[in-house]
Amino acid sequence: TQLLEQSPQFLSIQEGENLTVYCNSSSVFSSLQWYRQEPGEGPVLLVTVVTGGEVKKLKRLTFQFGDARKDSSLHITAAQPGDTGLYLCAGVQGAQKLVFGQGTRLTINP
Amino acid sequence: DTGVSQDPRHKITKRGQNVTFRCDPISEHNRLYWYRQTLGQGPEFLTYFQNEAQLEKSRLLSDRFSAERPKGSFSTLEIQRTEQGDSAMYLCASSLAGLVETQYFGPGTRLLVL
């Protein structure tokens, strides 16, 4: 059972468009992380958000942690084909055990 | 390269056989995690070690699964009497214990049980 629900699960858009991926839960997490995973590889950490309401920017990517620390969003501005991949959110519980969402598979078409 | 390494990268086995996977964490990391990822899903936590002590096991880890980290460095994950439902990517991650940790993942071992 996934405690974190990501939406959409699949997204295919044209280069230059903007997009937002959502990560929602009924549970409170001490922090939330976003990962990107390429086929045949392990996830790579993009960002960790800790404080409710926190916003972090990584070039064209903007990450936000909900005020109640139960949800998060990832916004990509002017998407590029290199942004294609599987994006995973993960909530941190207990001794740093990660609880992952099912992922959003993003495809950016040239 | 001093990242997390896993061996083998791919394993094909017949149902009923035993398999063992190895994970070498980043050398100074004291925590080591095992996750399982099936197609179309995010990784699911299996177990974790702090140094050589196994501190938590998921209910997903049936009696056929055993993990060890004998010297607090590398870890092994053994699956006995494999079943087709064990087919998945097995991911290892390591971290340095702290208030907000970063887990560094290895490339995974993809297991196919025929």
mmCIF file of C-alpha atoms in Angstrom:
data_model
loop_
_atom_site.group_PDB
_atom_site.id
_atom_site.type_symbol
_atom_site.label_atom_id
_atom_site.label_comp_id
_atom_site.label_asym_id
_atom_site.label_seq_id
_atom_site.Cartn_x
_atom_site.Cartn_y
_atom_site.Cartn_z
ATOM 1 C CA THR A 1 0.000 0.000 0.000
ATOM 2 C CA GLN A 2 1.438 3.337 -1.117
ATOM 3 C CA LEU A 3 1.045 6.084 1.475
ATOM 4 C CA LEU A 4 2.040 8.686 -1.099
ATOM 5 C CA GLU A 5 -0.075 9.244 -4.187
ATOM 6 C CA GLN A 6 1.524 10.914 -7.173
ATOM 7 C CA SER A 7 -0.379 12.479 -10.020
ATOM 8 C CA PRO A 8 -0.360 12.263 -12.869
ATOM 9 C CA GLN A 9 1.250 8.837 -13.281
ATOM 10 C CA PHE A 10 2.086 9.572 -16.916
ATOM 11 C CA LEU A 11 2.636 12.926 -18.610
ATOM 12 C CA SER A 12 3.699 13.625 -22.170
ATOM 13 C CA ILE A 13 4.115 17.235 -23.246
ATOM 14 C CA GLN A 14 5.906 19.318 -25.839
ATOM 15 C CA GLU A 15 9.243 20.990 -25.289
ATOM 16 C CA GLY A 16 8.826 24.468 -23.836
ATOM 17 C CA GLU A 17 5.625 23.768 -21.927
ATOM 18 C CA ASN A 18 5.275 23.999 -18.157
ATOM 19 C CA LEU A 19 4.086 21.177 -15.932
ATOM 20 C CA THR A 20 3.319 20.344 -12.321
ATOM 21 C CA VAL A 21 3.506 16.972 -10.598
ATOM 22 C CA TYR A 22 1.729 16.418 -7.302
ATOM 23 C CA CYS A 23 2.510 14.202 -4.347
ATOM 24 C CA ASN A 24 -0.215 13.773 -1.713
ATOM 25 C CA SER A 25 -0.565 11.845 1.525
ATOM 26 C CA SER A 26 -2.758 11.633 4.595
ATOM 27 C CA SER A 27 0.383 11.170 6.693
ATOM 28 C CA VAL A 28 2.756 13.783 8.026
ATOM 29 C CA PHE A 29 6.401 13.345 7.135
ATOM 30 C CA SER A 30 9.451 14.812 8.821
ATOM 31 C CA SER A 31 10.763 15.688 5.383
ATOM 32 C CA LEU A 32 10.010 14.915 1.775
ATOM 33 C CA GLN A 33 12.388 14.195 -1.050
ATOM 34 C CA TRP A 34 12.129 14.199 -4.829
ATOM 35 C CA TYR A 35 14.141 11.781 -6.913
ATOM 36 C CA ARG A 36 14.644 11.229 -10.601
ATOM 37 C CA GLN A 37 15.275 7.735 -11.944
ATOM 38 C CA GLU A 38 16.588 6.755 -15.343
ATOM 39 C CA PRO A 39 15.831 3.304 -16.834
ATOM 40 C CA GLY A 40 18.048 0.598 -15.331
ATOM 41 C CA GLU A 41 19.485 2.911 -12.685
ATOM 42 C CA GLY A 42 18.784 3.778 -9.074
ATOM 43 C CA PRO A 43 16.974 6.980 -8.050
ATOM 44 C CA VAL A 44 19.044 10.152 -7.774
ATOM 45 C CA LEU A 45 18.088 12.770 -5.185
ATOM 46 C CA LEU A 46 16.989 16.148 -6.566
ATOM 47 C CA VAL A 47 15.925 17.967 -3.402
ATOM 48 C CA THR A 48 14.877 17.578 0.233
ATOM 49 C CA VAL A 49 12.213 19.829 1.749
ATOM 50 C CA VAL A 50 11.895 19.937 5.507
ATOM 51 C CA THR A 51 9.827 22.906 6.652
ATOM 52 C CA GLY A 52 6.089 23.265 5.983
ATOM 53 C CA GLY A 53 5.575 25.823 3.214
ATOM 54 C CA GLU A 54 9.183 25.566 2.084
ATOM 55 C CA VAL A 55 9.965 26.331 -1.552
ATOM 56 C CA LYS A 56 13.212 25.284 -3.212
ATOM 57 C CA LYS A 57 14.371 26.016 -6.735
ATOM 58 C CA LEU A 58 16.781 23.994 -8.818
ATOM 59 C CA LYS A 59 17.243 25.822 -12.136
ATOM 60 C CA ARG A 60 13.907 25.326 -13.933
ATOM 61 C CA LEU A 61 12.517 23.032 -11.222
ATOM 62 C CA THR A 62 10.537 24.424 -8.283
ATOM 63 C CA PHE A 63 9.667 22.211 -5.332
ATOM 64 C CA GLN A 64 7.129 23.087 -2.642
ATOM 65 C CA PHE A 65 6.299 21.368 0.647
ATOM 66 C CA GLY A 66 2.741 21.802 1.899
ATOM 67 C CA ASP A 67 2.123 23.780 5.070
ATOM 68 C CA ALA A 68 0.975 20.637 6.909
ATOM 69 C CA ARG A 69 3.932 18.596 5.590
ATOM 70 C CA LYS A 70 1.609 16.080 3.955
ATOM 71 C CA ASP A 71 1.950 17.049 0.304
ATOM 72 C CA SER A 72 4.395 18.446 -2.188
ATOM 73 C CA SER A 73 4.596 19.607 -5.764
ATOM 74 C CA LEU A 74 7.231 19.761 -8.467
ATOM 75 C CA HIS A 75 6.873 22.422 -11.141
ATOM 76 C CA ILE A 76 9.031 22.428 -14.259
ATOM 77 C CA THR A 77 9.221 25.562 -16.374
ATOM 78 C CA ALA A 78 9.979 25.396 -20.100
ATOM 79 C CA ALA A 79 10.454 21.625 -20.119
ATOM 80 C CA GLN A 80 13.259 20.187 -22.207
ATOM 81 C CA PRO A 81 13.746 16.673 -23.640
ATOM 82 C CA GLY A 82 16.513 16.140 -21.081
ATOM 83 C CA ASP A 83 13.879 16.371 -18.330
ATOM 84 C CA THR A 84 12.386 13.067 -19.514
ATOM 85 C CA GLY A 85 12.431 10.432 -16.777
ATOM 86 C CA LEU A 86 10.647 8.919 -13.788
ATOM 87 C CA TYR A 87 10.094 11.396 -10.968
ATOM 88 C CA LEU A 88 9.551 9.947 -7.503
ATOM 89 C CA CYS A 89 8.532 11.650 -4.299
ATOM 90 C CA ALA A 90 9.474 10.014 -1.018
ATOM 91 C CA GLY A 91 8.415 10.829 2.504
ATOM 92 C CA VAL A 92 10.784 10.236 5.382
ATOM 93 C CA GLN A 93 9.416 8.242 8.311
ATOM 94 C CA GLY A 94 11.093 7.089 11.462
ATOM 95 C CA ALA A 95 14.781 6.387 11.150
ATOM 96 C CA GLN A 96 15.024 7.850 7.685
ATOM 97 C CA LYS A 97 13.023 5.037 6.043
ATOM 98 C CA LEU A 98 11.752 6.330 2.715
ATOM 99 C CA VAL A 99 8.140 5.808 1.638
ATOM 100 C CA PHE A 100 7.911 6.338 -2.110
ATOM 101 C CA GLY A 101 5.056 7.331 -4.359
ATOM 102 C CA GLN A 102 4.441 5.253 -7.462
ATOM 103 C CA GLY A 103 6.188 7.805 -9.639
ATOM 104 C CA THR A 104 5.356 10.097 -12.531
ATOM 105 C CA ARG A 105 6.748 9.081 -15.884
ATOM 106 C CA LEU A 106 7.461 12.282 -17.772
ATOM 107 C CA THR A 107 8.129 12.460 -21.501
ATOM 108 C CA ILE A 108 9.131 15.722 -23.155
ATOM 109 C CA ASN A 109 8.740 15.635 -26.907
ATOM 110 C CA PRO A 110 11.042 17.788 -29.070
ATOM 111 C CA ASP B 1 34.136 6.186 -8.365
ATOM 112 C CA THR B 2 33.106 5.908 -4.713
ATOM 113 C CA GLY B 3 29.344 5.527 -5.149
ATOM 114 C CA VAL B 4 27.157 2.622 -4.073
ATOM 115 C CA SER B 5 27.793 -0.502 -6.119
ATOM 116 C CA GLN B 6 25.678 -3.611 -6.506
ATOM 117 C CA ASP B 7 26.480 -7.008 -7.899
ATOM 118 C CA PRO B 8 25.252 -8.602 -10.047
ATOM 119 C CA ARG B 9 23.382 -6.040 -12.136
ATOM 120 C CA HIS B 10 21.143 -8.706 -13.626
ATOM 121 C CA LYS B 11 20.185 -12.179 -12.464
ATOM 122 C CA ILE B 12 17.973 -14.748 -14.177
ATOM 123 C CA THR B 13 17.100 -17.805 -12.142
ATOM 124 C CA LYS B 14 14.623 -20.631 -12.109
ATOM 125 C CA ARG B 15 11.846 -20.838 -9.571
ATOM 126 C CA GLY B 16 12.984 -22.593 -6.425
ATOM 127 C CA GLN B 17 16.642 -21.591 -6.691
ATOM 128 C CA ASN B 18 18.452 -19.441 -4.129
ATOM 129 C CA VAL B 19 20.038 -16.132 -5.110
ATOM 130 C CA THR B 20 22.339 -13.728 -3.286
ATOM 131 C CA PHE B 21 22.945 -10.071 -4.061
ATOM 132 C CA ARG B 22 25.741 -7.884 -2.780
ATOM 133 C CA CYS B 23 25.807 -4.172 -2.001
ATOM 134 C CA ASP B 24 28.931 -2.116 -1.322
ATOM 135 C CA PRO B 25 27.971 1.210 0.241
ATOM 136 C CA ILE B 26 29.878 4.468 0.237
ATOM 137 C CA SER B 27 32.759 3.732 2.579
ATOM 138 C CA GLU B 28 32.061 6.165 5.409
ATOM 139 C CA HIS B 29 28.293 5.565 5.472
ATOM 140 C CA ASN B 30 26.985 3.777 8.552
ATOM 141 C CA ARG B 31 23.420 3.152 7.340
ATOM 142 C CA LEU B 32 22.486 0.749 4.574
ATOM 143 C CA TYR B 33 19.014 0.175 3.147
ATOM 144 C CA TRP B 34 17.445 -2.412 0.846
ATOM 145 C CA TYR B 35 14.414 -1.581 -1.291
ATOM 146 C CA ARG B 36 12.466 -3.530 -3.895
ATOM 147 C CA GLN B 37 10.964 -1.934 -6.976
ATOM 148 C CA THR B 38 8.504 -3.676 -9.270
ATOM 149 C CA LEU B 39 7.593 -2.459 -12.723
ATOM 150 C CA GLY B 40 5.578 0.729 -12.686
ATOM 151 C CA GLN B 41 5.933 1.273 -8.961
ATOM 152 C CA GLY B 42 8.147 3.240 -6.666
ATOM 153 C CA PRO B 43 10.684 1.465 -4.468
ATOM 154 C CA GLU B 44 9.399 -0.256 -1.308
ATOM 155 C CA PHE B 45 11.430 -0.458 1.871
ATOM 156 C CA LEU B 46 12.653 -3.931 2.861
ATOM 157 C CA THR B 47 15.170 -3.509 5.658
ATOM 158 C CA TYR B 48 17.949 -1.336 6.987
ATOM 159 C CA PHE B 49 21.175 -1.613 8.975
ATOM 160 C CA GLN B 50 22.994 0.801 11.187
ATOM 161 C CA ASN B 51 26.555 -0.468 11.167
ATOM 162 C CA GLU B 52 26.176 -4.267 11.488
ATOM 163 C CA ALA B 53 22.845 -4.198 13.326
ATOM 164 C CA GLN B 54 19.651 -4.874 11.386
ATOM 165 C CA LEU B 55 17.270 -2.396 12.990
ATOM 166 C CA GLU B 56 14.069 -2.694 10.975
ATOM 167 C CA LYS B 57 12.466 -5.216 8.661
ATOM 168 C CA SER B 58 9.384 -4.682 6.528
ATOM 169 C CA ARG B 59 6.541 -7.182 6.594
ATOM 170 C CA LEU B 60 7.337 -7.537 2.892
ATOM 171 C CA LEU B 61 10.459 -9.423 3.941
ATOM 172 C CA SER B 62 9.186 -12.982 4.224
ATOM 173 C CA ASP B 63 11.070 -15.824 5.894
ATOM 174 C CA ARG B 64 12.662 -16.637 2.539
ATOM 175 C CA PHE B 65 14.543 -13.344 2.612
ATOM 176 C CA SER B 66 17.578 -12.707 4.775
ATOM 177 C CA ALA B 67 19.958 -9.784 4.836
ATOM 178 C CA GLU B 68 23.293 -9.427 6.557
ATOM 179 C CA ARG B 69 25.916 -6.779 7.059
ATOM 180 C CA PRO B 70 28.515 -8.748 9.015
ATOM 181 C CA LYS B 71 31.263 -6.144 9.389
ATOM 182 C CA GLY B 72 29.212 -3.016 9.003
ATOM 183 C CA SER B 73 30.466 -2.493 5.470
ATOM 184 C CA PHE B 74 29.056 -4.491 2.554
ATOM 185 C CA SER B 75 25.687 -6.212 2.779
ATOM 186 C CA THR B 76 24.143 -9.276 1.208
ATOM 187 C CA LEU B 77 20.500 -10.023 0.489
ATOM 188 C CA GLU B 78 19.626 -13.679 0.004
ATOM 189 C CA ILE B 79 16.347 -14.996 -1.362
ATOM 190 C CA GLN B 80 15.725 -18.693 -0.813
ATOM 191 C CA ARG B 81 13.358 -20.818 -2.917
ATOM 192 C CA THR B 82 12.665 -17.969 -5.314
ATOM 193 C CA GLU B 83 9.165 -17.424 -6.664
ATOM 194 C CA GLN B 84 8.034 -15.635 -9.803
ATOM 195 C CA GLY B 85 6.638 -12.861 -7.625
ATOM 196 C CA ASP B 86 10.171 -12.104 -6.441
ATOM 197 C CA SER B 87 11.005 -10.719 -9.884
ATOM 198 C CA ALA B 88 11.876 -7.070 -9.326
ATOM 199 C CA MET B 89 14.687 -4.556 -9.130
ATOM 200 C CA TYR B 90 16.472 -4.765 -5.762
ATOM 201 C CA LEU B 91 17.978 -1.428 -4.782
ATOM 202 C CA CYS B 92 20.545 -0.714 -2.117
ATOM 203 C CA ALA B 93 21.139 2.722 -0.625
ATOM 204 C CA SER B 94 23.542 4.058 1.966
ATOM 205 C CA SER B 95 23.640 7.162 4.107
ATOM 206 C CA LEU B 96 25.402 8.852 6.975
ATOM 207 C CA ALA B 97 23.124 8.991 10.021
ATOM 208 C CA GLY B 98 21.988 12.524 10.769
ATOM 209 C CA LEU B 99 19.003 14.785 11.255
ATOM 210 C CA VAL B 100 18.264 15.071 7.533
ATOM 211 C CA GLU B 101 19.916 12.336 5.549
ATOM 212 C CA THR B 102 20.579 11.789 1.908
ATOM 213 C CA GLN B 103 20.328 8.197 0.757
ATOM 214 C CA TYR B 104 22.561 7.408 -2.191
ATOM 215 C CA PHE B 105 21.227 4.587 -4.316
ATOM 216 C CA GLY B 106 23.122 1.963 -6.212
ATOM 217 C CA PRO B 107 22.198 0.934 -9.768
ATOM 218 C CA GLY B 108 20.169 -2.024 -8.538
ATOM 219 C CA THR B 109 20.072 -5.730 -9.275
ATOM 220 C CA ARG B 110 17.318 -6.756 -11.651
ATOM 221 C CA LEU B 111 16.040 -10.246 -10.805
ATOM 222 C CA LEU B 112 13.961 -12.353 -13.165
ATOM 223 C CA VAL B 113 12.551 -15.612 -11.836
ATOM 224 C CA LEU B 114 11.386 -17.987 -14.551
#
